[in-house]
Amino acid sequence: MRQQTHSEPCIKVLRAGPLALLQDSGRFGVRHLGVTQGGPADVYCWAWANHLVGNPWGAANLEITFGGLQLVAGRDLEIAVTGADLGATLDQKPVPLWQRITWKEGQTLAFDAPVSGLRAYLAVSGEFVAEPVLGSVACVTRENLGGFDGRGAKLAQGDQLFVRSAEAQGNEGPTHAPEEAIPDFKKPATLDLLPGAQIAEFTGRSLFDAFNTWWKVDDRADRMGVRLTGPKLSCKISTLVSEGINLGGVQVPPDGQPIVLLNDRQTIGGYPRFGSLSPLSASRLAQCLPGEQVKLMAIGSDAALSQYRSFRALFNTASR
Amino acid sequence: MSQRTDLHRSMLESAGLDSWIVRLFDAIDENNLPWFSALSRRCEQAFGDALIDLVPSYTTLLVVFDPLRVSPAQARTMIYTILADLEPDGSTNTGEVHELATWYDPSVGPELSRVAEHADISVSDVIKIHSEQVYRVFALGFAPGFAFMGLLDPRIECPRLDTPRRRVPVGSVALAGRQTAAYPAPTPGGWNLLGRTSARLFDREREGFSLLRVGDQVRFVPVSRDEFEREGGDTTPTEPLA
């Protein structure tokens, strides 16, 4: 795919909004160098956006956090918007979400503010094009890696975005997501957690609280991690020798308030953890706005694995 | 050679659907390193294309695999099979040796005097002690190419700063607790700054990207300001702490 050279600047950023980032599936095979994973905070909605425009798994699309982004098309494009409802409009008319639509040359696509959920995904048939850095275009601002400029810059006013030419686009697959595939971000989230890591070191009371509390999503939440507030959890050990930490890991610093680690987390960390969210639950958490409530529910690895494999089977691909 | 902990189920801890933490040791020790290089190589062979990432760090190895190809239970069995007959790599020639040209100076190492006061020795002794030792890289993390090295001579141990700097200049050579490091990129940081190296620690154009890897050996070599500048070092003073 990457050898394809027929790309042209065909989208212009009129207004950038707080945070819009190019994301492919992430940066892999370099974590031992201290390089984080990156990739879509909500892999479920990201994958559906690609799927609806016939792009393969791994194609880069735009993660739009909170809204505020305005783009104009330089030619007709087939697109899909999934994920959060950020009040998107095409020339002031509401954009139907979770389906393939045509964005006509000269029309302005605008994202306003969250109606439900936090992050929307915009996929373009033919795929956005950027030079991969360390094997990926995933944009990690903290590491100055990836994105359209290769240096981790979020979208800025005046940016020209490149899209692979129309000849390269595939059009197989559905044009509408079925109703049951569309998450309802207005419903309070129950997040599946695989117990593990240092769970044995937490007090019984803390483990009871962990799974029987409506946790509040704090405003200290970003692509590195999401802090939850609620009862204070206590662990018999307060810090560990730093070790590799994975997506969805739930770590508890000495203040007893858990932090769920997301895509741009540091690669190693030294706080005790009592488990990891399943990949799809980490995605769900990434759609929560500060102040929303979530519950943790223990899940076995067989159940989590079959959920994840069914999700990936939709996209008919073998690897990342 | 340090003793491997007994093979026991507690050596593997779940880190999610696609990963296991392999805990080989309890304490930080450079003799742990040959075990991790051996274990990493064996995991690469066993998992092949299903291996996503390996993150060694001090006492553990995080093994990340593709859950579409290998289930967590299969991965656990594979790792136990490896552990059953794991032998450490020969310890004599593990890890590359790097010499990092370093300009030790208060203008770029504003905590030289803090470390000296804390140790109750002179600044030149701090430099001498810091630069005489060969360090081992225990882990990379915090930022791309940021290598945690140790263990420091206990005479120059010093706690991290109460208030971290918002921006530590690239190349800054620093210490905290019993570890030392050099900053590959300007980032926030709370370590004591001693000087600056002209070495390019992280370079996206270089094969392998990071100059330093876990297990490598590193020595900081004192150089003059002129030499530091000739090698491309930036002599802009580090802003003092507010």
Coordinates of C-alpha atoms in Angstrom, one line a residue:
Chain A
M1 CA 0.0 0.0 0.0
R2 CA 2.7 2.5 1.0
Q3 CA 4.5 2.4 -2.4
Q4 CA 1.4 4.1 -4.0
T5 CA 2.6 7.6 -4.8
H6 CA -0.5 9.1 -6.4
S7 CA -1.6 11.3 -3.6
E8 CA -2.6 14.9 -3.6
P9 CA -3.5 17.5 -1.1
C10 CA -7.2 17.5 -1.2
I11 CA -8.4 18.5 2.3
K12 CA -7.7 21.9 3.9
V13 CA -7.9 22.6 7.6
L14 CA -10.0 25.8 8.1
R15 CA -10.0 25.5 11.8
A16 CA -8.1 23.0 13.9
G17 CA -10.1 22.5 17.1
P18 CA -8.4 21.3 20.3
L19 CA -7.0 18.0 19.1
A20 CA -7.2 16.2 15.8
L21 CA -4.6 13.5 15.1
L22 CA -3.8 11.1 12.3
Q23 CA -3.8 7.5 13.6
D24 CA -3.1 4.1 12.1
S25 CA -3.2 1.0 14.2
G26 CA -0.1 2.1 16.2
R27 CA 3.6 1.8 16.4
F28 CA 4.8 -1.7 17.2
G29 CA 8.1 -3.5 17.7
V30 CA 9.9 -0.4 19.2
R31 CA 8.5 -0.3 22.7
H32 CA 11.8 -1.7 24.1
L33 CA 13.3 1.7 22.9
G34 CA 10.9 3.6 25.1
V35 CA 8.6 4.4 22.2
T36 CA 4.9 4.2 23.0
Q37 CA 2.2 2.5 21.1
G38 CA 0.1 5.4 19.9
G39 CA -2.8 4.5 17.6
P40 CA -6.5 5.1 18.0
A41 CA -7.7 5.6 21.6
D42 CA -11.0 3.9 20.5
V43 CA -9.8 1.1 18.2
Y44 CA -13.4 -0.1 17.7
C45 CA -14.8 3.1 16.2
W46 CA -11.5 3.7 14.3
A47 CA -11.8 0.3 12.7
W48 CA -15.4 0.8 11.7
A49 CA -14.7 4.1 10.0
N50 CA -12.1 2.4 7.8
H51 CA -14.4 -0.5 7.1
L52 CA -17.3 1.6 5.9
V53 CA -15.1 3.3 3.2
G54 CA -13.5 0.0 2.1
N55 CA -10.1 0.7 3.7
P56 CA -8.1 -2.2 5.1
W57 CA -7.3 -2.7 8.8
G58 CA -4.4 -0.4 9.7
A59 CA -5.4 2.4 7.3
A60 CA -4.7 5.8 8.8
N61 CA -7.7 8.0 9.7
L62 CA -8.4 11.1 11.8
E63 CA -9.1 11.0 15.5
I64 CA -11.0 14.1 16.4
T65 CA -11.2 14.8 20.1
F66 CA -13.9 17.1 21.4
G67 CA -14.7 18.8 18.1
G68 CA -14.0 22.2 16.8
L69 CA -12.4 20.9 13.6
Q70 CA -13.5 22.4 10.2
L71 CA -12.2 21.0 6.9
V72 CA -12.9 21.8 3.3
A73 CA -12.7 19.2 0.5
G74 CA -10.6 19.9 -2.7
R75 CA -12.4 17.1 -4.6
D76 CA -15.2 14.7 -4.1
L77 CA -14.4 12.2 -1.4
E78 CA -16.1 9.1 0.0
I79 CA -16.0 9.3 3.8
A80 CA -17.4 7.8 7.0
V81 CA -17.6 9.4 10.4
T82 CA -17.9 7.1 13.4
G83 CA -17.4 7.2 17.2
A84 CA -18.6 10.2 19.2
D85 CA -21.4 12.4 18.0
L86 CA -19.6 15.7 17.9
G87 CA -22.4 17.5 16.1
A88 CA -20.8 17.1 12.7
T89 CA -22.2 19.0 9.7
L90 CA -21.6 19.2 6.0
D91 CA -22.4 22.7 4.9
Q92 CA -24.5 23.1 8.0
K93 CA -26.5 19.9 7.4
P94 CA -26.1 17.1 10.0
V95 CA -23.8 14.4 8.9
P96 CA -25.3 10.9 9.2
L97 CA -22.8 8.9 11.3
W98 CA -21.7 5.2 10.9
Q99 CA -22.2 5.2 7.2
R100 CA -20.5 6.0 3.9
I101 CA -21.3 9.4 2.5
T102 CA -20.0 11.7 -0.2
W103 CA -18.2 14.8 0.8
K104 CA -18.4 17.0 -2.3
E105 CA -15.6 19.4 -3.5
G106 CA -16.0 22.7 -1.8
Q107 CA -18.2 21.5 1.1
T108 CA -17.2 22.3 4.6
L109 CA -17.2 19.4 7.1
A110 CA -17.4 20.8 10.6
F111 CA -17.3 19.2 14.0
D112 CA -18.9 21.2 16.8
A113 CA -18.8 19.8 20.4
P114 CA -19.7 16.5 22.1
V115 CA -23.3 15.4 22.1
S116 CA -22.3 11.9 23.2
G117 CA -18.9 10.4 23.4
L118 CA -15.6 12.3 23.1
R119 CA -13.7 11.1 20.0
A120 CA -14.9 10.8 16.4
Y121 CA -13.1 9.1 13.6
L122 CA -13.1 10.4 10.0
A123 CA -12.0 7.9 7.4
V124 CA -11.5 8.7 3.7
S125 CA -11.8 6.1 1.0
G126 CA -8.3 5.7 -0.3
E127 CA -6.7 6.6 3.0
F128 CA -4.8 9.6 4.3
V129 CA -1.2 9.6 3.4
A130 CA 1.8 10.5 5.5
E131 CA 5.4 9.3 5.7
P132 CA 5.7 6.6 8.3
V133 CA 8.1 7.2 11.2
L134 CA 9.5 4.1 13.0
G135 CA 7.1 2.1 11.0
S136 CA 3.9 4.0 11.6
V137 CA 2.1 7.3 11.0
A138 CA 0.4 7.2 14.4
C139 CA 0.7 10.7 15.8
V140 CA 2.1 11.0 19.3
T141 CA 2.6 14.6 20.2
R142 CA 4.5 13.9 23.4
E143 CA 7.2 12.0 21.4
N144 CA 7.2 14.2 18.3
L145 CA 6.6 11.2 16.2
G146 CA 4.2 10.6 13.3
G147 CA 1.2 12.6 12.0
F148 CA 1.2 14.4 8.6
D149 CA 4.5 16.2 9.3
G150 CA 6.2 13.2 10.8
R151 CA 7.0 15.3 14.0
G152 CA 3.9 14.5 16.0
A153 CA 2.0 17.8 15.2
K154 CA -1.7 17.8 15.8
L155 CA -3.7 19.4 12.9
A156 CA -3.3 23.1 12.6
Q157 CA -5.2 25.7 10.7
G158 CA -4.0 25.9 7.0
D159 CA -2.7 22.3 6.9
Q160 CA -3.2 20.5 3.7
L161 CA -4.1 16.8 4.1
F162 CA -3.0 14.2 1.5
V163 CA -5.3 11.4 0.5
R164 CA -4.3 8.5 -1.8
S165 CA -5.8 8.8 -5.3
A166 CA -9.2 7.4 -6.0
E167 CA -7.8 4.6 -8.2
A168 CA -6.4 2.9 -5.1
Q169 CA -9.6 2.9 -3.1
G170 CA -11.5 -0.3 -2.4
N171 CA -15.2 -0.4 -2.1
E172 CA -16.0 -3.8 -0.7
G173 CA -17.8 -4.1 2.6
P174 CA -20.8 -2.5 4.1
T175 CA -21.7 1.1 3.6
H176 CA -23.8 1.3 6.8
A177 CA -23.0 -0.1 10.2
P178 CA -25.8 -2.3 11.6
E179 CA -27.7 -0.9 14.5
E180 CA -26.3 -3.4 17.0
A181 CA -22.7 -2.5 16.1
I182 CA -23.2 1.2 17.1
P183 CA -22.2 1.9 20.7
D184 CA -24.5 4.0 22.9
F185 CA -22.2 6.5 24.6
K186 CA -25.1 7.9 26.6
K187 CA -25.4 4.7 28.6
P188 CA -23.0 4.5 31.7
A189 CA -20.1 2.2 30.7
T190 CA -19.4 -1.1 32.3
L191 CA -15.7 -1.9 31.6
D192 CA -14.4 -5.5 31.5
L193 CA -11.2 -5.9 33.5
L194 CA -8.9 -8.9 33.4
P195 CA -7.5 -9.3 36.9
G196 CA -3.8 -9.7 37.0
A197 CA -0.5 -8.0 37.8
Q198 CA -0.2 -7.2 41.6
I199 CA -3.9 -7.9 42.4
A200 CA -2.9 -10.2 45.3
E201 CA -1.2 -7.2 47.0
F202 CA -4.4 -5.2 47.3
T203 CA -6.6 -5.4 50.4
G204 CA -9.8 -7.3 50.2
R205 CA -11.8 -4.1 51.0
S206 CA -10.1 -2.3 48.1
L207 CA -10.9 -5.1 45.7
F208 CA -14.5 -5.1 46.8
D209 CA -14.6 -1.3 46.3
A210 CA -12.9 -1.6 42.9
F211 CA -15.7 -3.7 41.5
N212 CA -18.7 -2.2 43.4
T213 CA -18.2 1.5 42.8
W214 CA -19.4 3.8 40.2
W215 CA -16.1 5.5 39.4
K216 CA -16.1 9.0 38.2
V217 CA -14.0 9.9 35.2
D218 CA -11.7 12.8 36.2
D219 CA -10.7 15.7 34.1
R220 CA -7.1 14.5 34.3
A221 CA -7.7 12.3 31.3
D222 CA -5.8 12.3 28.0
R223 CA -4.3 9.8 25.5
M224 CA -1.8 8.7 28.1
G225 CA -4.3 7.7 30.7
V226 CA -7.6 8.3 32.4
R227 CA -7.8 8.9 36.1
L228 CA -10.8 7.6 38.0
T229 CA -12.0 9.0 41.3
G230 CA -13.8 7.2 44.1
P231 CA -13.0 5.3 47.2
K232 CA -9.3 5.1 48.1
L233 CA -7.8 1.8 47.1
S234 CA -4.9 0.5 49.1
C235 CA -2.1 -1.9 48.1
K236 CA 0.4 -3.4 50.5
I237 CA 3.2 -2.2 48.2
S238 CA 3.3 1.4 47.2
T239 CA 5.8 1.4 44.4
L240 CA 7.6 -1.4 42.4
V241 CA 10.7 -1.5 40.4
S242 CA 9.5 -0.1 37.0
E243 CA 8.2 -2.7 34.6
G244 CA 6.6 -2.8 31.2
I245 CA 3.0 -1.6 31.3
N246 CA 0.3 -2.5 28.7
L247 CA -2.7 -0.9 27.2
G248 CA -5.6 -0.8 29.6
G249 CA -3.5 -1.5 32.7
V250 CA -5.1 -0.1 35.8
Q251 CA -2.4 1.3 38.1
V252 CA -2.9 2.7 41.6
P253 CA -0.5 5.4 42.7
P254 CA -0.2 6.1 46.5
D255 CA -3.2 8.4 46.5
G256 CA -5.4 5.4 45.9
Q257 CA -7.1 6.7 42.8
P258 CA -6.7 4.4 39.8
I259 CA -5.3 5.5 36.4
V260 CA -6.2 3.5 33.4
L261 CA -3.3 3.5 30.9
L262 CA -4.2 4.3 27.3
N263 CA -2.3 4.4 24.0
D264 CA 0.3 7.1 24.6
R265 CA 1.2 5.9 28.1
Q266 CA 4.9 5.6 29.0
T267 CA 6.3 2.2 28.2
I268 CA 7.3 1.3 31.8
G269 CA 5.9 2.3 35.1
G270 CA 6.3 1.6 38.8
Y271 CA 2.8 1.7 40.4
P272 CA 1.0 -1.5 41.4
R273 CA -1.8 -2.6 39.1
F274 CA -4.7 -4.9 39.7
G275 CA -5.5 -5.8 36.1
S276 CA -6.1 -4.6 32.6
L277 CA -9.2 -3.5 30.8
S278 CA -10.0 -5.6 27.7
P279 CA -9.0 -3.8 24.5
L280 CA -12.6 -3.0 23.7
S281 CA -13.3 -1.6 27.2
A282 CA -10.2 0.6 26.9
S283 CA -11.8 1.9 23.7
R284 CA -15.1 2.5 25.5
L285 CA -13.4 4.4 28.4
A286 CA -11.7 6.7 25.8
Q287 CA -15.2 7.9 24.9
C288 CA -16.0 9.0 28.4
L289 CA -16.2 12.7 29.2
P290 CA -15.0 14.0 32.6
G291 CA -17.7 13.6 35.2
E292 CA -19.2 10.4 33.6
Q293 CA -19.5 7.3 35.7
V294 CA -18.1 3.9 34.9
K295 CA -18.1 0.5 36.6
L296 CA -15.4 -2.2 36.5
M297 CA -16.4 -5.8 36.0
A298 CA -14.0 -8.8 36.2
I299 CA -13.9 -10.9 33.1
G300 CA -12.0 -14.1 32.3
S301 CA -9.5 -14.2 29.5
D302 CA -11.4 -16.7 27.5
A303 CA -14.5 -14.4 27.3
A304 CA -12.3 -11.3 26.6
L305 CA -10.5 -13.2 23.9
S306 CA -13.6 -14.4 22.1
Q307 CA -15.0 -10.8 22.2
Y308 CA -11.8 -9.4 20.7
R309 CA -11.6 -12.2 18.1
S310 CA -15.2 -11.6 17.0
F311 CA -14.5 -7.9 16.7
R312 CA -11.4 -8.5 14.6
A313 CA -13.2 -11.1 12.4
L314 CA -15.4 -8.4 11.1
F315 CA -12.4 -6.8 9.5
N316 CA -11.0 -10.1 8.1
T317 CA -7.3 -9.5 8.7
A318 CA -4.7 -11.5 10.6
S319 CA -2.4 -9.1 12.3
R320 CA -1.9 -5.5 13.4
Chain B
M1 CA 25.9 -15.0 38.4
S2 CA 22.7 -14.3 40.2
Q3 CA 20.3 -17.2 40.9
R4 CA 17.1 -17.5 39.0
T5 CA 14.1 -17.5 41.3
D6 CA 12.5 -20.9 41.5
L7 CA 10.2 -21.8 38.6
H8 CA 6.8 -21.1 40.0
R9 CA 3.5 -20.0 38.6
S10 CA 3.9 -16.6 40.3
M11 CA 6.7 -15.8 37.8
L12 CA 4.1 -15.0 35.2
E13 CA 1.5 -12.2 35.8
S14 CA -1.2 -11.3 33.4
A15 CA -0.8 -7.9 31.9
G16 CA -3.9 -8.1 29.7
L17 CA -5.3 -10.1 26.8
D18 CA -2.1 -9.8 24.8
S19 CA 0.7 -9.9 27.3
W20 CA 2.4 -11.5 30.2
I21 CA 4.9 -10.0 32.7
V22 CA 7.7 -12.5 33.3
R23 CA 9.2 -11.7 36.7
L24 CA 12.7 -13.3 37.0
F25 CA 14.2 -11.4 39.9
D26 CA 13.2 -9.3 42.9
A27 CA 16.1 -6.8 43.0
I28 CA 18.0 -4.6 40.5
D29 CA 21.3 -6.2 39.6
E30 CA 23.4 -6.0 36.4
N31 CA 23.7 -9.8 36.6
N32 CA 20.0 -10.0 35.7
L33 CA 20.8 -8.7 32.2
P34 CA 22.2 -11.9 30.6
W35 CA 19.0 -13.7 31.6
F36 CA 16.9 -11.2 29.9
S37 CA 18.9 -11.2 26.7
A38 CA 18.6 -15.0 26.6
L39 CA 14.9 -14.9 27.4
S40 CA 14.2 -12.2 24.8
R41 CA 15.9 -14.2 22.1
R42 CA 14.1 -17.4 23.0
C43 CA 10.7 -15.5 22.9
E44 CA 11.5 -14.1 19.4
Q45 CA 12.2 -17.7 18.2
A46 CA 9.2 -19.2 19.8
F47 CA 6.6 -16.6 18.9
G48 CA 7.9 -15.6 15.5
D49 CA 5.5 -13.3 13.7
A50 CA 3.0 -13.5 16.6
L51 CA 5.4 -11.4 18.8
I52 CA 4.4 -7.8 19.0
D53 CA 6.8 -6.3 21.5
L54 CA 9.3 -7.2 24.2
V55 CA 9.9 -4.7 27.0
P56 CA 12.8 -5.7 29.4
S57 CA 13.1 -3.6 32.5
Y58 CA 15.3 -4.3 35.6
T59 CA 13.6 -7.4 37.0
T60 CA 10.9 -8.3 34.4
L61 CA 10.2 -8.8 30.7
L62 CA 6.9 -7.8 29.3
V63 CA 6.0 -10.1 26.4
V64 CA 3.3 -8.7 24.1
F65 CA 1.8 -11.0 21.4
D66 CA -0.9 -11.0 18.8
P67 CA -4.0 -12.4 20.5
L68 CA -5.5 -13.3 17.1
R69 CA -2.7 -15.9 16.6
V70 CA -1.8 -16.9 20.2
S71 CA -4.2 -17.1 23.1
P72 CA -3.0 -16.0 26.5
A73 CA -3.1 -19.6 27.7
Q74 CA -0.9 -20.8 24.7
A75 CA 1.5 -17.9 25.3
R76 CA 1.8 -18.8 29.0
T77 CA 2.6 -22.4 28.0
M78 CA 5.2 -21.2 25.5
I79 CA 6.9 -19.0 28.0
Y80 CA 7.0 -21.7 30.7
T81 CA 8.6 -24.1 28.2
I82 CA 11.3 -21.5 27.6
L83 CA 11.8 -20.9 31.3
A84 CA 12.2 -24.6 32.0
D85 CA 15.6 -24.8 30.4
L86 CA 16.6 -21.1 30.2
E87 CA 20.3 -20.4 30.6
P88 CA 21.8 -16.9 30.8
D89 CA 23.8 -15.5 27.9
G90 CA 27.6 -15.5 28.5
S91 CA 28.1 -12.4 30.6
T92 CA 31.6 -11.4 29.2
N93 CA 30.5 -9.8 25.9
T94 CA 26.9 -8.8 26.4
G95 CA 25.9 -5.3 25.4
E96 CA 27.7 -2.7 23.3
V97 CA 30.1 -0.3 25.0
H98 CA 29.4 3.4 24.4
E99 CA 31.5 6.4 25.4
L100 CA 29.4 9.5 25.7
A101 CA 31.4 12.7 25.4
T102 CA 30.1 14.9 28.2
W103 CA 30.8 18.5 29.1
Y104 CA 30.4 18.8 32.9
D105 CA 29.8 22.4 33.7
P106 CA 27.6 24.4 36.0
S107 CA 26.1 26.3 33.1
V108 CA 24.6 23.1 31.6
G109 CA 24.7 21.1 34.8
P110 CA 23.2 23.4 37.4
E111 CA 22.9 20.6 40.1
L112 CA 26.7 19.8 40.2
S113 CA 26.9 21.9 43.4
R114 CA 23.7 20.4 44.9
V115 CA 25.1 16.8 44.4
A116 CA 28.5 17.9 45.7
E117 CA 26.9 19.5 48.8
H118 CA 24.7 16.5 49.4
A119 CA 27.7 14.2 49.2
D120 CA 29.9 16.6 51.1
I121 CA 32.7 16.4 48.4
S122 CA 34.0 18.8 45.8
V123 CA 32.4 19.3 42.3
S124 CA 35.5 17.9 40.7
D125 CA 35.1 14.8 42.8
V126 CA 31.5 14.4 41.7
I127 CA 32.6 14.6 38.1
K128 CA 35.4 12.2 38.7
I129 CA 33.2 9.6 40.4
H130 CA 30.4 10.0 37.9
S131 CA 32.7 9.6 34.9
E132 CA 35.0 6.8 36.1
Q133 CA 32.3 4.1 36.3
V134 CA 31.0 1.9 33.5
Y135 CA 27.2 1.8 33.8
R136 CA 24.8 -0.7 32.5
V137 CA 21.5 0.1 30.8
F138 CA 18.7 -1.5 32.9
A139 CA 15.6 -0.2 31.0
L140 CA 14.5 2.3 28.4
G141 CA 11.3 4.3 29.0
F142 CA 9.9 7.7 30.0
A143 CA 10.7 8.9 26.5
P144 CA 12.1 7.4 23.2
G145 CA 15.7 6.5 23.8
F146 CA 15.8 7.4 27.5
A147 CA 18.0 4.9 29.1
F148 CA 18.0 4.2 32.9
M149 CA 21.6 3.3 33.9
G150 CA 23.2 2.3 37.1
L151 CA 24.1 1.6 39.6
L152 CA 25.7 4.8 40.7
D153 CA 28.5 5.0 43.2
P154 CA 26.6 5.4 46.5
R155 CA 28.8 8.4 47.4
I156 CA 27.0 10.6 44.7
E157 CA 23.5 9.3 45.2
C158 CA 21.1 12.2 45.4
P159 CA 17.3 12.5 45.5
R160 CA 15.4 13.9 42.6
L161 CA 14.4 17.6 42.6
D162 CA 11.3 18.6 44.6
T163 CA 10.0 20.4 41.6
P164 CA 10.7 19.0 38.2
R165 CA 11.9 21.3 35.4
R166 CA 9.3 21.9 32.8
R167 CA 11.9 21.5 30.1
V168 CA 15.3 19.7 30.4
P169 CA 17.5 20.5 27.4
V170 CA 18.4 17.7 25.0
G171 CA 21.6 15.8 25.9
S172 CA 21.5 16.7 29.6
V173 CA 23.3 14.2 31.7
A174 CA 21.6 13.6 35.0
L175 CA 21.3 11.5 38.1
A176 CA 18.6 10.6 40.6
G177 CA 18.8 8.0 43.4
R178 CA 21.2 5.4 42.3
Q179 CA 20.6 5.9 38.6
T180 CA 22.0 8.1 35.8
A181 CA 20.7 9.0 32.4
A182 CA 21.0 11.4 29.4
Y183 CA 17.9 13.1 28.0
P184 CA 17.4 12.2 24.3
A185 CA 14.9 15.0 23.7
P186 CA 13.7 18.1 25.6
T187 CA 11.2 16.9 28.1
P188 CA 10.1 17.7 31.6
G189 CA 12.3 16.1 34.2
G190 CA 13.2 16.1 37.9
W191 CA 16.7 14.7 37.9
N192 CA 19.9 16.5 39.0
L193 CA 21.7 17.9 35.9
L194 CA 25.5 17.5 35.9
G195 CA 26.4 18.4 32.3
R196 CA 25.5 17.7 28.7
T197 CA 26.5 15.1 26.1
S198 CA 26.9 15.8 22.4
A199 CA 25.9 12.2 21.6
R200 CA 22.8 11.8 19.5
L201 CA 20.8 9.4 21.7
F202 CA 17.7 9.0 19.6
D203 CA 17.8 9.5 15.8
R204 CA 14.9 8.4 13.6
E205 CA 17.3 8.2 10.6
R206 CA 19.6 5.7 12.3
E207 CA 19.1 2.0 12.0
G208 CA 17.7 0.9 15.3
F209 CA 16.8 4.5 16.2
S210 CA 18.1 4.5 19.8
L211 CA 21.9 4.7 20.6
L212 CA 21.4 2.7 23.8
R213 CA 19.7 -0.6 24.4
V214 CA 19.0 -2.6 27.6
G215 CA 22.2 -4.4 28.5
D216 CA 24.6 -1.9 26.9
Q217 CA 27.5 -0.5 28.8
V218 CA 28.0 3.2 29.0
R219 CA 30.8 5.5 30.2
F220 CA 30.6 9.3 30.4
V221 CA 33.8 10.8 29.1
P222 CA 34.6 14.4 30.3
V223 CA 35.4 16.8 27.4
S224 CA 36.1 20.5 27.2
R225 CA 33.6 23.1 26.1
D226 CA 35.4 23.4 22.7
E227 CA 35.3 19.7 22.1
F228 CA 31.7 19.5 23.1
E229 CA 30.9 22.3 20.6
R230 CA 32.9 20.7 17.8
E231 CA 30.9 17.6 18.2
G232 CA 27.7 19.6 17.7
G233 CA 26.8 20.1 21.4
D234 CA 24.5 23.0 22.3
T235 CA 26.2 25.3 24.9
T236 CA 23.0 27.3 25.7
P237 CA 22.9 27.5 29.5
T238 CA 20.2 25.5 31.2
E239 CA 17.7 27.8 32.9
P240 CA 18.1 27.8 36.6
L241 CA 15.2 26.5 38.7
A242 CA 12.7 29.1 39.6

